CSV table of C-alpha atoms in Angstrom, one decimal:
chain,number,residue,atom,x,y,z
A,11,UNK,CA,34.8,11.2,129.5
A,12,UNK,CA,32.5,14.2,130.6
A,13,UNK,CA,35.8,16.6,130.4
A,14,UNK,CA,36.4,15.0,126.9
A,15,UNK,CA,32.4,16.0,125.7
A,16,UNK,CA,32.8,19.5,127.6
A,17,UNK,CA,35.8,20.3,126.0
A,18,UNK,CA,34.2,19.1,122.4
A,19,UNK,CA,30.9,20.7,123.3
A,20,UNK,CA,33.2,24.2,123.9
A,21,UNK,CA,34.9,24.2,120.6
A,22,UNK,CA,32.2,23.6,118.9
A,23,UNK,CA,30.7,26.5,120.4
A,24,UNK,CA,34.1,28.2,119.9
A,25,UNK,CA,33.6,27.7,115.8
A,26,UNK,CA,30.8,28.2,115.4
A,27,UNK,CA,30.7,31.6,117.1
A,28,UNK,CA,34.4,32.4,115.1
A,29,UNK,CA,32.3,32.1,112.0
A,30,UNK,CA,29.4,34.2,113.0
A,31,UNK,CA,32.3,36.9,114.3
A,32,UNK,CA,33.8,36.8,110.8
A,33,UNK,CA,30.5,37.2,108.9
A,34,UNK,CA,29.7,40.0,111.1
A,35,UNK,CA,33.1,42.2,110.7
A,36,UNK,CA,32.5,44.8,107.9
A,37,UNK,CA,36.3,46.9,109.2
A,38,UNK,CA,38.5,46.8,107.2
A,39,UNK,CA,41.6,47.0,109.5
A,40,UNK,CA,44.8,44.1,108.9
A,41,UNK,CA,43.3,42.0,111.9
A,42,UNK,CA,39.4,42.1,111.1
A,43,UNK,CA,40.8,41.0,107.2
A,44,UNK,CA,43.3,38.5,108.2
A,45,UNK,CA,40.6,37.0,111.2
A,46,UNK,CA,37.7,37.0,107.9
A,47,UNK,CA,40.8,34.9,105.9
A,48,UNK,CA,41.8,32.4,108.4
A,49,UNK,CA,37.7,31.8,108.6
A,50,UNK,CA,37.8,31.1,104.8
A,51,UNK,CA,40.1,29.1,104.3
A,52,UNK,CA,38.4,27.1,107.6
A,53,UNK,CA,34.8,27.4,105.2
A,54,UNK,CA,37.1,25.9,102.6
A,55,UNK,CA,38.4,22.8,104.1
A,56,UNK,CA,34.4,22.9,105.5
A,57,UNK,CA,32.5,22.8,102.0
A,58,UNK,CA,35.3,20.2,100.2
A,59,UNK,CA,35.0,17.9,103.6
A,60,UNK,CA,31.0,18.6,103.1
A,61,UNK,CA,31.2,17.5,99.0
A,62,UNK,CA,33.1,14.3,99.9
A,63,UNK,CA,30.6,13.4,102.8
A,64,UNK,CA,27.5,13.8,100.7
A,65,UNK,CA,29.6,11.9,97.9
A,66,UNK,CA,29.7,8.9,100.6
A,67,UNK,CA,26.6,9.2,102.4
A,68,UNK,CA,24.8,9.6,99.8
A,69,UNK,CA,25.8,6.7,97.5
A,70,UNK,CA,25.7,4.4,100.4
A,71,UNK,CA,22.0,5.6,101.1
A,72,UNK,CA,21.2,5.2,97.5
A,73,UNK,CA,22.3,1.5,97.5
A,74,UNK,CA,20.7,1.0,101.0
A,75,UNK,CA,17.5,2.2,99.3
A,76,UNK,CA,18.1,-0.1,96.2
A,77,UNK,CA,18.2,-3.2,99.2
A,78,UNK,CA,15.3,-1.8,100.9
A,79,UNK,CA,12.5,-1.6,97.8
A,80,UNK,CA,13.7,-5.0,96.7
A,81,UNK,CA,13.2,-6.3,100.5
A,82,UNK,CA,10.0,-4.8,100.4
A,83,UNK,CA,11.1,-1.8,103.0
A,84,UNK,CA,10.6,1.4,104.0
A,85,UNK,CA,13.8,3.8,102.6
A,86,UNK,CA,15.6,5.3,105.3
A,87,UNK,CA,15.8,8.9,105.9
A,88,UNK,CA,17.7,10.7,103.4
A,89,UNK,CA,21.2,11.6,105.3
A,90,UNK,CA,22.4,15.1,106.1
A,91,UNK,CA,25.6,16.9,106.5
A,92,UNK,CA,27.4,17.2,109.5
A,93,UNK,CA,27.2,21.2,110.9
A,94,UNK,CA,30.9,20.4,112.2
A,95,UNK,CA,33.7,19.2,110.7
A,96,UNK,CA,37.3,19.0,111.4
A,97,UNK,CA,40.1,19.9,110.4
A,98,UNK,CA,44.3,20.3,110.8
A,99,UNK,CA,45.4,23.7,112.3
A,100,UNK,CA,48.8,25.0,113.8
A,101,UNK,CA,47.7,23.4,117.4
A,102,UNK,CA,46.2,20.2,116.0
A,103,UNK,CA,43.1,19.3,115.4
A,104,UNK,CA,39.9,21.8,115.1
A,105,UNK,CA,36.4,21.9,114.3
A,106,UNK,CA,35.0,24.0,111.3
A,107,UNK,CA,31.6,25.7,110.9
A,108,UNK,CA,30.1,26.8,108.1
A,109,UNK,CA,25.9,27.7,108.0
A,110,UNK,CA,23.8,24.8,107.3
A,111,UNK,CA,22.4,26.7,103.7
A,112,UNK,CA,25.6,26.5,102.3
A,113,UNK,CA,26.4,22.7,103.9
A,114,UNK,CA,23.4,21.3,102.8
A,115,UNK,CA,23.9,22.3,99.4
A,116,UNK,CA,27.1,21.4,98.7
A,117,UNK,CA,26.6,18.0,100.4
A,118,UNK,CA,24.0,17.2,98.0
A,119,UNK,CA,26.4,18.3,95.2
A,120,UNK,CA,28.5,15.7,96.4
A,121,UNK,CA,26.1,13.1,96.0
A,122,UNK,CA,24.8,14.3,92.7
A,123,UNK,CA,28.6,14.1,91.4
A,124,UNK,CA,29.1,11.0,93.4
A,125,UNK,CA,26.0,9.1,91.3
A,126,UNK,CA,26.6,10.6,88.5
A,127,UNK,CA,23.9,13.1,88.2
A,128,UNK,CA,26.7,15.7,87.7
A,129,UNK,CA,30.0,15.6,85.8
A,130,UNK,CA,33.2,17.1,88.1
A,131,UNK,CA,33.3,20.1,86.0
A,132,UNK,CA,29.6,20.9,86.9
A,133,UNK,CA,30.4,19.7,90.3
A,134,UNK,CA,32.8,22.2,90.6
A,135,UNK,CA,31.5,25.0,89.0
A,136,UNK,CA,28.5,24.6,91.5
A,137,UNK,CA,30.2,24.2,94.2
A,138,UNK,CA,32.4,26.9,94.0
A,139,UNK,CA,28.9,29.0,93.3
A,140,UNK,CA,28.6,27.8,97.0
A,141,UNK,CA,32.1,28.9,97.8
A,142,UNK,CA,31.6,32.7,96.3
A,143,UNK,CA,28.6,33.1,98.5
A,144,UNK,CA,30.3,32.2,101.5
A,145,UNK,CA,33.3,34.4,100.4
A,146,UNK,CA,31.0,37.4,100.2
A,147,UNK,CA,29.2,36.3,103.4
A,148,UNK,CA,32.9,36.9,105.2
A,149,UNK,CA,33.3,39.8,103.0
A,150,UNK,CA,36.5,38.0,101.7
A,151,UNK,CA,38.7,40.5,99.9
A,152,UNK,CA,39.1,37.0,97.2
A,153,UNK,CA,36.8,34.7,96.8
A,154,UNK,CA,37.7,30.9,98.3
A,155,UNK,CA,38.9,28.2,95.9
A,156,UNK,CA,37.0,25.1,96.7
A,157,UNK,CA,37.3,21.7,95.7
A,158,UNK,CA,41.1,21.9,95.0
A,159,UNK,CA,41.7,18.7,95.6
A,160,UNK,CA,39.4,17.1,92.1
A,161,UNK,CA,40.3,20.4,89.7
A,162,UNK,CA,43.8,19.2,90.1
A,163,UNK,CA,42.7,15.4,89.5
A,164,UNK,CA,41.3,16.6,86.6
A,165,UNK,CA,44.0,18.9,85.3
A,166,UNK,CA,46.6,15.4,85.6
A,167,UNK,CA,43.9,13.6,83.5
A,168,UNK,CA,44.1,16.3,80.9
A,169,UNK,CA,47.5,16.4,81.4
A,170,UNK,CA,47.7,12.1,81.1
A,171,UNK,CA,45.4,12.6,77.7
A,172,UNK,CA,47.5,15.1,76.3
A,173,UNK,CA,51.0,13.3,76.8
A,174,UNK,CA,49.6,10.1,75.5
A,175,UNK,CA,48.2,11.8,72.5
A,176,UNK,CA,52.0,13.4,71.9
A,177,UNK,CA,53.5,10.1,72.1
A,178,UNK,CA,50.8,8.9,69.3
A,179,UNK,CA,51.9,11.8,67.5
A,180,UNK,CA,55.6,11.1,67.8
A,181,UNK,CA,55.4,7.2,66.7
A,182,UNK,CA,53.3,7.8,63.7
A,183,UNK,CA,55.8,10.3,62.2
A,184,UNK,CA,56.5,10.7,58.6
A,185,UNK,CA,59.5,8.9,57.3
Protein backbone atom coordinates (compact mmCIF):
# COMPACT_ATOMS: atom_id res chain seq x y z
CA UNK A 1 0.00 0.00 0.00
CA UNK A 2 2.91 2.60 0.80
CA UNK A 3 4.40 2.00 -2.88
CA UNK A 4 0.69 2.54 -4.20
CA UNK A 5 0.49 6.26 -2.07
CA UNK A 6 4.20 7.05 -3.14
CA UNK A 7 3.63 6.46 -6.55
CA UNK A 8 0.18 8.63 -6.28
CA UNK A 9 1.93 11.16 -4.08
CA UNK A 10 4.68 11.39 -7.24
CA UNK A 11 2.28 12.01 -9.92
CA UNK A 12 0.55 14.30 -8.31
CA UNK A 13 3.65 16.13 -7.85
CA UNK A 14 4.47 15.15 -11.51
CA UNK A 15 1.13 17.31 -12.65
CA UNK A 16 1.14 19.67 -10.88
CA UNK A 17 4.69 20.78 -11.70
CA UNK A 18 3.84 19.95 -15.72
CA UNK A 19 1.26 22.67 -15.35
CA UNK A 20 3.42 25.16 -13.61
CA UNK A 21 6.22 24.19 -16.54
CA UNK A 22 3.63 25.03 -19.15
CA UNK A 23 2.47 28.35 -17.62
CA UNK A 24 6.00 29.29 -17.37
CA UNK A 25 7.22 28.64 -21.17
CA UNK A 26 6.87 31.97 -23.13
CA UNK A 27 9.27 30.10 -26.43
CA UNK A 28 7.76 29.66 -29.01
CA UNK A 29 9.59 26.69 -30.45
CA UNK A 30 7.21 23.31 -31.86
CA UNK A 31 8.01 21.42 -28.44
CA UNK A 32 7.41 24.40 -25.80
CA UNK A 33 3.88 24.91 -28.12
CA UNK A 34 2.92 21.41 -28.43
CA UNK A 35 4.08 20.71 -24.34
CA UNK A 36 1.59 24.24 -23.50
CA UNK A 37 -1.24 22.09 -25.81
CA UNK A 38 -1.14 18.70 -24.40
CA UNK A 39 -1.40 20.86 -20.79
CA UNK A 40 -4.65 22.41 -22.25
CA UNK A 41 -6.37 20.05 -23.37
CA UNK A 42 -5.32 18.25 -19.66
CA UNK A 43 -6.86 21.99 -18.01
CA UNK A 44 -9.74 21.00 -20.21
CA UNK A 45 -10.73 17.62 -19.17
CA UNK A 46 -9.75 19.45 -15.56
CA UNK A 47 -12.35 22.39 -15.52
CA UNK A 48 -15.40 20.16 -17.23
CA UNK A 49 -14.56 17.23 -14.45
CA UNK A 50 -14.42 20.33 -11.92
CA UNK A 51 -18.18 21.73 -13.37
CA UNK A 52 -19.65 18.26 -12.97
CA UNK A 53 -18.14 17.79 -9.33
CA UNK A 54 -19.48 21.07 -8.05
CA UNK A 55 -22.82 20.13 -9.98
CA UNK A 56 -22.84 16.91 -7.55
CA UNK A 57 -21.37 18.16 -4.46
CA UNK A 58 -23.00 20.91 -4.37
CA UNK A 59 -26.61 19.82 -4.83
CA UNK A 60 -26.04 17.07 -2.42
CA UNK A 61 -24.70 19.69 0.20
CA UNK A 62 -27.71 21.79 -0.56
CA UNK A 63 -30.18 18.97 0.25
CA UNK A 64 -27.94 17.90 3.26
CA UNK A 65 -28.44 21.52 4.51
CA UNK A 66 -32.23 21.38 3.69
CA UNK A 67 -32.16 18.01 6.34
CA UNK A 68 -29.96 19.73 8.75
CA UNK A 69 -32.17 23.26 9.40
CA UNK A 70 -35.23 21.06 9.62
CA UNK A 71 -33.29 18.67 12.23
CA UNK A 72 -32.40 21.67 13.92
CA UNK A 73 -28.45 21.30 12.90
CA UNK A 74 -25.53 22.96 12.15
CA UNK A 75 -24.89 23.00 8.02
CA UNK A 76 -21.87 21.31 7.06
CA UNK A 77 -19.00 22.97 5.55
CA UNK A 78 -19.69 24.11 2.13
CA UNK A 79 -17.63 21.45 -0.12
CA UNK A 80 -14.62 22.32 -2.36
CA UNK A 81 -13.10 21.00 -5.48
CA UNK A 82 -10.71 18.52 -5.77
CA UNK A 83 -6.94 20.21 -6.74
CA UNK A 84 -6.55 16.73 -8.77
CA UNK A 85 -8.46 15.10 -10.98
CA UNK A 86 -7.98 12.30 -13.42
CA UNK A 87 -8.09 11.55 -16.38
CA UNK A 88 -7.48 8.92 -19.67
CA UNK A 89 -4.14 9.41 -21.44
CA UNK A 90 -2.07 7.25 -24.00
CA UNK A 91 -0.56 5.11 -20.94
CA UNK A 92 -3.72 4.96 -18.92
CA UNK A 93 -4.81 6.72 -16.35
CA UNK A 94 -3.35 10.36 -15.11
CA UNK A 95 -3.91 13.03 -12.73
CA UNK A 96 -4.71 16.68 -13.99
CA UNK A 97 -3.86 20.01 -12.25
CA UNK A 98 -5.18 23.08 -12.87
CA UNK A 99 -4.69 26.22 -10.05
CA UNK A 100 -7.17 26.25 -7.37
CA UNK A 101 -8.59 30.15 -8.72
CA UNK A 102 -9.70 28.79 -11.73
CA UNK A 103 -11.08 25.26 -9.90
CA UNK A 104 -12.86 26.93 -7.44
CA UNK A 105 -14.70 28.96 -9.79
CA UNK A 106 -15.76 26.72 -12.11
CA UNK A 107 -16.85 24.30 -9.41
CA UNK A 108 -19.21 26.67 -8.02
CA UNK A 109 -20.44 27.24 -11.61
CA UNK A 110 -21.33 23.81 -11.53
CA UNK A 111 -23.36 24.05 -8.62
CA UNK A 112 -25.02 27.25 -9.65
CA UNK A 113 -26.10 25.44 -13.00
CA UNK A 114 -26.73 22.34 -11.14
CA UNK A 115 -29.57 24.24 -8.78
CA UNK A 116 -30.62 26.22 -11.13
CA UNK A 117 -29.20 29.53 -10.30
CA UNK A 118 -27.77 29.42 -13.92
CA UNK A 119 -29.18 28.33 -17.19
CA UNK A 120 -26.49 25.95 -19.41
CA UNK A 121 -25.98 28.70 -21.78
CA UNK A 122 -24.79 30.98 -18.89
CA UNK A 123 -23.09 28.12 -17.49
CA UNK A 124 -21.13 27.86 -20.39
CA UNK A 125 -20.49 31.09 -21.36
CA UNK A 126 -18.92 31.46 -17.79
CA UNK A 127 -17.14 28.72 -17.76
CA UNK A 128 -15.50 29.01 -20.77
CA UNK A 129 -14.59 32.76 -19.28
CA UNK A 130 -12.69 30.33 -16.96
CA UNK A 131 -11.34 28.33 -19.77
CA UNK A 132 -9.85 31.62 -21.85
CA UNK A 133 -8.02 32.59 -18.74
CA UNK A 134 -6.40 29.46 -18.39
CA UNK A 135 -5.72 29.36 -22.19
CA UNK A 136 -3.79 32.67 -21.85
CA UNK A 137 -2.17 31.54 -18.56
CA UNK A 138 -0.50 28.59 -20.98
CA UNK A 139 -0.13 31.20 -23.55
CA UNK A 140 -2.29 28.77 -25.80
CA UNK A 141 -1.89 29.77 -29.46
CA UNK A 142 -6.29 28.91 -29.28
CA UNK A 143 -8.15 29.24 -26.59
CA UNK A 144 -9.56 25.70 -24.91
CA UNK A 145 -13.17 24.73 -25.60
CA UNK A 146 -14.67 23.69 -22.32
CA UNK A 147 -17.71 22.08 -21.44
CA UNK A 148 -18.13 20.14 -24.76
CA UNK A 149 -19.82 17.62 -23.49
CA UNK A 150 -23.50 19.94 -22.49
CA UNK A 151 -22.95 22.49 -25.76
CA UNK A 152 -23.47 19.39 -27.76
CA UNK A 153 -26.48 18.22 -25.38
CA UNK A 154 -27.83 21.29 -26.07
CA UNK A 155 -27.23 21.70 -29.84
CA UNK A 156 -29.29 17.80 -30.13
CA UNK A 157 -32.11 19.60 -28.04
CA UNK A 158 -32.21 22.34 -30.60
CA UNK A 159 -31.77 19.96 -33.06
CA UNK A 160 -34.90 17.60 -31.33
CA UNK A 161 -37.09 21.08 -31.26
CA UNK A 162 -36.36 21.91 -34.65
CA UNK A 163 -37.25 18.46 -36.36
CA UNK A 164 -40.40 18.16 -34.33
CA UNK A 165 -41.44 21.53 -35.36
CA UNK A 166 -40.76 20.43 -39.31
CA UNK A 167 -42.87 17.43 -38.82
CA UNK A 168 -45.70 19.93 -37.38
CA UNK A 169 -45.07 21.86 -40.40
CA UNK A 170 -45.27 18.96 -42.78
CA UNK A 171 -48.72 17.46 -41.29
CA UNK A 172 -50.61 20.64 -41.26
CA UNK A 173 -49.96 21.30 -45.04
CA UNK A 174 -52.34 22.93 -47.19
CA UNK A 175 -54.45 20.70 -49.36
Amino acid sequence: MLFKDNAKKKALIAAKKAYNEAAALKGDTREEMAFRRRIGFRSRTHLDKVFVEGATKIGRYQEVCVHAEAAGEERPPFPKPNMFQTAKGPQGLMYTFVPLEFSEEVFKLGGQYQTMEIDAFRAIELTQDVANRVSFDLDLEKPIVSLQFLRDELAAAVGDESSAEESGNESSGDG
